[in-house]
Amino acid sequence: MYFDVHPTRPGLCRRMSRTVFQGPFFELQFPSDWEHEIIENIPCFFDPDAGWVLQLAASTSPHGNFALDSEMRTYLEHNQLEFQDDRVVRYENAAGLECMACEFMKDNRFWLVQMLARGPRLLVALLNSDQVPDADLAGEISGTVGSIRFTD
């Protein structure tokens, strides 16, 4: 089994109850009122009464480290979008992972792609929504993606 889900330990919660999801080399905390399924080995997190899904794709390279600029460019071009440097945000998360993010509208849907990497491991977090997320959902998504850390 690649994935494991369990409630957070006391003290890890801030404003809401969160659940820990353990992937093959990463873990994250997501709001306990979200549902999740694993579809074709892709963890999907969602609210069944809303029109969005957060999907996570994990990959390990046998050929060395991932270059996030190249990975983001390839992802966007594959989706017929132009890579525009001023539309991409680069940052390091609290766990010290190298990250890139880009949001866009396509086919009347909002998309947010975030890539997190360390060495030969890459995690792609993809939000697909009927509309631009409101402040509450944006905060929940940000908190969830911000909680990602790679495990050894």
PDB file of C-alpha atoms in Angstrom:
ATOM      1  CA  MET A   1       0.000   0.000   0.000  1.00  0.00           C
ATOM      2  CA  TYR A   2       1.397   3.382  -1.021  1.00  0.00           C
ATOM      3  CA  PHE A   3      -0.941   5.662   0.902  1.00  0.00           C
ATOM      4  CA  ASP A   4      -2.030   5.975   4.524  1.00  0.00           C
ATOM      5  CA  VAL A   5      -4.574   8.359   6.075  1.00  0.00           C
ATOM      6  CA  HIS A   6      -5.018   9.110   9.775  1.00  0.00           C
ATOM      7  CA  PRO A   7      -6.269  11.971  12.000  1.00  0.00           C
ATOM      8  CA  THR A   8      -3.671  14.495  13.116  1.00  0.00           C
ATOM      9  CA  ARG A   9      -2.120  14.226  16.541  1.00  0.00           C
ATOM     10  CA  PRO A  10      -3.302  16.733  19.159  1.00  0.00           C
ATOM     11  CA  GLY A  11      -1.485  20.033  18.842  1.00  0.00           C
ATOM     12  CA  LEU A  12      -1.117  19.890  15.065  1.00  0.00           C
ATOM     13  CA  CYS A  13      -4.529  21.426  14.425  1.00  0.00           C
ATOM     14  CA  ARG A  14      -5.033  25.163  14.206  1.00  0.00           C
ATOM     15  CA  ARG A  15      -8.581  26.282  13.459  1.00  0.00           C
ATOM     16  CA  MET A  16     -10.030  23.070  12.066  1.00  0.00           C
ATOM     17  CA  SER A  17      -9.660  19.364  12.406  1.00  0.00           C
ATOM     18  CA  ARG A  18      -7.131  18.023   9.917  1.00  0.00           C
ATOM     19  CA  THR A  19      -6.224  14.579   8.662  1.00  0.00           C
ATOM     20  CA  VAL A  20      -2.741  13.413   7.705  1.00  0.00           C
ATOM     21  CA  PHE A  21      -2.320  11.789   4.306  1.00  0.00           C
ATOM     22  CA  GLN A  22       0.850   9.756   3.791  1.00  0.00           C
ATOM     23  CA  GLY A  23       2.003   9.272   0.192  1.00  0.00           C
ATOM     24  CA  PRO A  24       4.944   7.250  -1.116  1.00  0.00           C
ATOM     25  CA  PHE A  25       7.508   9.922  -0.128  1.00  0.00           C
ATOM     26  CA  PHE A  26       5.442  12.830   1.187  1.00  0.00           C
ATOM     27  CA  GLU A  27       2.785  13.706   3.702  1.00  0.00           C
ATOM     28  CA  LEU A  28       0.270  16.504   4.003  1.00  0.00           C
ATOM     29  CA  GLN A  29      -2.503  17.629   6.306  1.00  0.00           C
ATOM     30  CA  PHE A  30      -5.928  18.303   4.819  1.00  0.00           C
ATOM     31  CA  PRO A  31      -9.213  19.485   6.374  1.00  0.00           C
ATOM     32  CA  SER A  32     -11.090  16.543   7.878  1.00  0.00           C
ATOM     33  CA  ASP A  33     -14.336  17.618   6.219  1.00  0.00           C
ATOM     34  CA  TRP A  34     -12.826  17.058   2.758  1.00  0.00           C
ATOM     35  CA  GLU A  35     -13.274  13.687   1.108  1.00  0.00           C
ATOM     36  CA  HIS A  36     -10.520  11.854  -0.714  1.00  0.00           C
ATOM     37  CA  GLU A  37     -10.164   9.018  -3.173  1.00  0.00           C
ATOM     38  CA  ILE A  38      -7.253   7.460  -4.959  1.00  0.00           C
ATOM     39  CA  ILE A  39      -7.976   7.225  -8.666  1.00  0.00           C
ATOM     40  CA  GLU A  40      -5.387   5.496 -10.856  1.00  0.00           C
ATOM     41  CA  ASN A  41      -2.821   5.955  -8.058  1.00  0.00           C
ATOM     42  CA  ILE A  42      -3.509   9.730  -7.917  1.00  0.00           C
ATOM     43  CA  PRO A  43      -4.752  11.020  -4.547  1.00  0.00           C
ATOM     44  CA  CYS A  44      -7.737  13.355  -5.059  1.00  0.00           C
ATOM     45  CA  PHE A  45      -9.132  15.633  -2.337  1.00  0.00           C
ATOM     46  CA  PHE A  46     -12.495  17.378  -2.715  1.00  0.00           C
ATOM     47  CA  ASP A  47     -15.755  18.599  -1.268  1.00  0.00           C
ATOM     48  CA  PRO A  48     -18.511  16.538  -2.951  1.00  0.00           C
ATOM     49  CA  ASP A  49     -20.886  19.529  -2.823  1.00  0.00           C
ATOM     50  CA  ALA A  50     -18.443  21.880  -4.561  1.00  0.00           C
ATOM     51  CA  GLY A  51     -16.964  22.002  -8.042  1.00  0.00           C
ATOM     52  CA  TRP A  52     -13.263  21.521  -7.342  1.00  0.00           C
ATOM     53  CA  VAL A  53     -10.635  18.828  -6.842  1.00  0.00           C
ATOM     54  CA  LEU A  54      -7.037  18.891  -5.627  1.00  0.00           C
ATOM     55  CA  GLN A  55      -4.960  16.108  -7.184  1.00  0.00           C
ATOM     56  CA  LEU A  56      -1.412  15.056  -6.290  1.00  0.00           C
ATOM     57  CA  ALA A  57       0.995  13.293  -8.626  1.00  0.00           C
ATOM     58  CA  ALA A  58       4.275  12.005  -7.182  1.00  0.00           C
ATOM     59  CA  SER A  59       7.274  11.094  -9.297  1.00  0.00           C
ATOM     60  CA  THR A  60      10.853  10.005  -8.744  1.00  0.00           C
ATOM     61  CA  SER A  61      13.502  10.466 -11.428  1.00  0.00           C
ATOM     62  CA  PRO A  62      16.085   7.749 -12.019  1.00  0.00           C
ATOM     63  CA  HIS A  63      18.112  10.319 -14.005  1.00  0.00           C
ATOM     64  CA  GLY A  64      18.897  12.852 -11.274  1.00  0.00           C
ATOM     65  CA  ASN A  65      17.319  15.998  -9.946  1.00  0.00           C
ATOM     66  CA  PHE A  66      14.198  17.659 -11.310  1.00  0.00           C
ATOM     67  CA  ALA A  67      14.523  21.157 -12.781  1.00  0.00           C
ATOM     68  CA  LEU A  68      11.290  22.930 -11.837  1.00  0.00           C
ATOM     69  CA  ASP A  69      11.553  25.574 -14.582  1.00  0.00           C
ATOM     70  CA  SER A  70      11.730  22.840 -17.198  1.00  0.00           C
ATOM     71  CA  GLU A  71       8.955  20.784 -15.585  1.00  0.00           C
ATOM     72  CA  MET A  72       6.597  23.780 -15.340  1.00  0.00           C
ATOM     73  CA  ARG A  73       7.356  24.840 -18.911  1.00  0.00           C
ATOM     74  CA  THR A  74       6.651  21.311 -20.165  1.00  0.00           C
ATOM     75  CA  TYR A  75       3.396  21.106 -18.174  1.00  0.00           C
ATOM     76  CA  LEU A  76       2.104  24.444 -19.457  1.00  0.00           C
ATOM     77  CA  GLU A  77       3.100  23.780 -23.075  1.00  0.00           C
ATOM     78  CA  HIS A  78       1.446  20.343 -22.907  1.00  0.00           C
ATOM     79  CA  ASN A  79      -1.754  22.206 -21.996  1.00  0.00           C
ATOM     80  CA  GLN A  80      -1.266  24.698 -24.864  1.00  0.00           C
ATOM     81  CA  LEU A  81      -0.317  27.522 -22.503  1.00  0.00           C
ATOM     82  CA  GLU A  82       2.640  29.825 -22.933  1.00  0.00           C
ATOM     83  CA  PHE A  83       5.202  29.832 -20.149  1.00  0.00           C
ATOM     84  CA  GLN A  84       5.394  33.433 -18.940  1.00  0.00           C
ATOM     85  CA  ASP A  85       8.063  33.992 -16.322  1.00  0.00           C
ATOM     86  CA  ASP A  86       6.132  36.851 -14.703  1.00  0.00           C
ATOM     87  CA  ARG A  87       3.114  34.531 -14.184  1.00  0.00           C
ATOM     88  CA  VAL A  88       5.105  31.898 -12.297  1.00  0.00           C
ATOM     89  CA  VAL A  89       5.913  32.206  -8.600  1.00  0.00           C
ATOM     90  CA  ARG A  90       9.032  30.577  -7.182  1.00  0.00           C
ATOM     91  CA  TYR A  91       9.340  29.974  -3.442  1.00  0.00           C
ATOM     92  CA  GLU A  92      10.595  27.639  -0.746  1.00  0.00           C
ATOM     93  CA  ASN A  93       7.992  26.115   1.559  1.00  0.00           C
ATOM     94  CA  ALA A  94       8.270  25.701   5.333  1.00  0.00           C
ATOM     95  CA  ALA A  95       9.737  22.205   4.866  1.00  0.00           C
ATOM     96  CA  GLY A  96      12.536  23.601   2.668  1.00  0.00           C
ATOM     97  CA  LEU A  97      11.181  22.253  -0.623  1.00  0.00           C
ATOM     98  CA  GLU A  98      11.832  24.149  -3.853  1.00  0.00           C
ATOM     99  CA  CYS A  99       8.426  25.191  -5.239  1.00  0.00           C
ATOM    100  CA  MET A 100       6.823  26.824  -8.271  1.00  0.00           C
ATOM    101  CA  ALA A 101       3.207  27.797  -8.822  1.00  0.00           C
ATOM    102  CA  CYS A 102       1.136  29.093 -11.709  1.00  0.00           C
ATOM    103  CA  GLU A 103      -2.592  29.741 -12.000  1.00  0.00           C
ATOM    104  CA  PHE A 104      -4.612  30.132 -15.173  1.00  0.00           C
ATOM    105  CA  MET A 105      -8.082  29.897 -16.693  1.00  0.00           C
ATOM    106  CA  LYS A 106      -8.704  27.343 -19.408  1.00  0.00           C
ATOM    107  CA  ASP A 107     -11.989  26.032 -20.827  1.00  0.00           C
ATOM    108  CA  ASN A 108     -13.916  28.216 -18.346  1.00  0.00           C
ATOM    109  CA  ARG A 109     -12.199  26.523 -15.398  1.00  0.00           C
ATOM    110  CA  PHE A 110      -9.670  27.773 -12.862  1.00  0.00           C
ATOM    111  CA  TRP A 111      -6.414  25.834 -12.614  1.00  0.00           C
ATOM    112  CA  LEU A 112      -3.585  26.106 -10.099  1.00  0.00           C
ATOM    113  CA  VAL A 113      -0.514  23.970 -10.615  1.00  0.00           C
ATOM    114  CA  GLN A 114       2.114  23.810  -7.888  1.00  0.00           C
ATOM    115  CA  MET A 115       5.299  21.807  -8.191  1.00  0.00           C
ATOM    116  CA  LEU A 116       7.408  20.864  -5.188  1.00  0.00           C
ATOM    117  CA  ALA A 117      10.799  19.208  -5.572  1.00  0.00           C
ATOM    118  CA  ARG A 118      13.844  18.049  -3.732  1.00  0.00           C
ATOM    119  CA  GLY A 119      16.508  16.232  -5.671  1.00  0.00           C
ATOM    120  CA  PRO A 120      15.040  13.358  -7.699  1.00  0.00           C
ATOM    121  CA  ARG A 121      11.543  13.655  -6.151  1.00  0.00           C
ATOM    122  CA  LEU A 122       8.736  15.793  -7.590  1.00  0.00           C
ATOM    123  CA  LEU A 123       5.193  16.340  -6.369  1.00  0.00           C
ATOM    124  CA  VAL A 124       2.647  18.118  -8.566  1.00  0.00           C
ATOM    125  CA  ALA A 125      -0.415  19.548  -6.787  1.00  0.00           C
ATOM    126  CA  LEU A 126      -3.143  20.471  -9.265  1.00  0.00           C
ATOM    127  CA  LEU A 127      -6.322  22.328  -8.327  1.00  0.00           C
ATOM    128  CA  ASN A 128      -9.112  22.259 -10.902  1.00  0.00           C
ATOM    129  CA  SER A 129     -12.220  24.313 -10.096  1.00  0.00           C
ATOM    130  CA  ASP A 130     -15.493  25.527 -11.631  1.00  0.00           C
ATOM    131  CA  GLN A 131     -14.563  29.031 -10.492  1.00  0.00           C
ATOM    132  CA  VAL A 132     -11.814  31.048  -8.860  1.00  0.00           C
ATOM    133  CA  PRO A 133     -11.728  29.855  -5.235  1.00  0.00           C
ATOM    134  CA  ASP A 134     -13.150  32.202  -2.605  1.00  0.00           C
ATOM    135  CA  ALA A 135     -10.922  33.345   0.275  1.00  0.00           C
ATOM    136  CA  ASP A 136     -11.923  30.457   2.564  1.00  0.00           C
ATOM    137  CA  LEU A 137     -11.200  27.742   0.008  1.00  0.00           C
ATOM    138  CA  ALA A 138      -8.005  29.482  -1.109  1.00  0.00           C
ATOM    139  CA  GLY A 139      -6.864  29.450   2.528  1.00  0.00           C
ATOM    140  CA  GLU A 140      -7.685  25.755   2.923  1.00  0.00           C
ATOM    141  CA  ILE A 141      -5.850  24.873  -0.313  1.00  0.00           C
ATOM    142  CA  SER A 142      -2.885  27.029   0.677  1.00  0.00           C
ATOM    143  CA  GLY A 143      -2.753  25.451   4.131  1.00  0.00           C
ATOM    144  CA  THR A 144      -2.956  21.953   2.693  1.00  0.00           C
ATOM    145  CA  VAL A 145      -0.260  22.464   0.055  1.00  0.00           C
ATOM    146  CA  GLY A 146       1.787  24.431   2.573  1.00  0.00           C
ATOM    147  CA  SER A 147       1.757  21.454   4.940  1.00  0.00           C
ATOM    148  CA  ILE A 148       3.463  19.160   2.401  1.00  0.00           C
ATOM    149  CA  ARG A 149       6.759  17.727   3.477  1.00  0.00           C
ATOM    150  CA  PHE A 150       8.853  14.986   1.943  1.00  0.00           C
ATOM    151  CA  THR A 151       9.520  11.998   4.174  1.00  0.00           C
ATOM    152  CA  ASP A 152      12.680   9.951   4.074  1.00  0.00           C
TER     153      ASP A 152
END
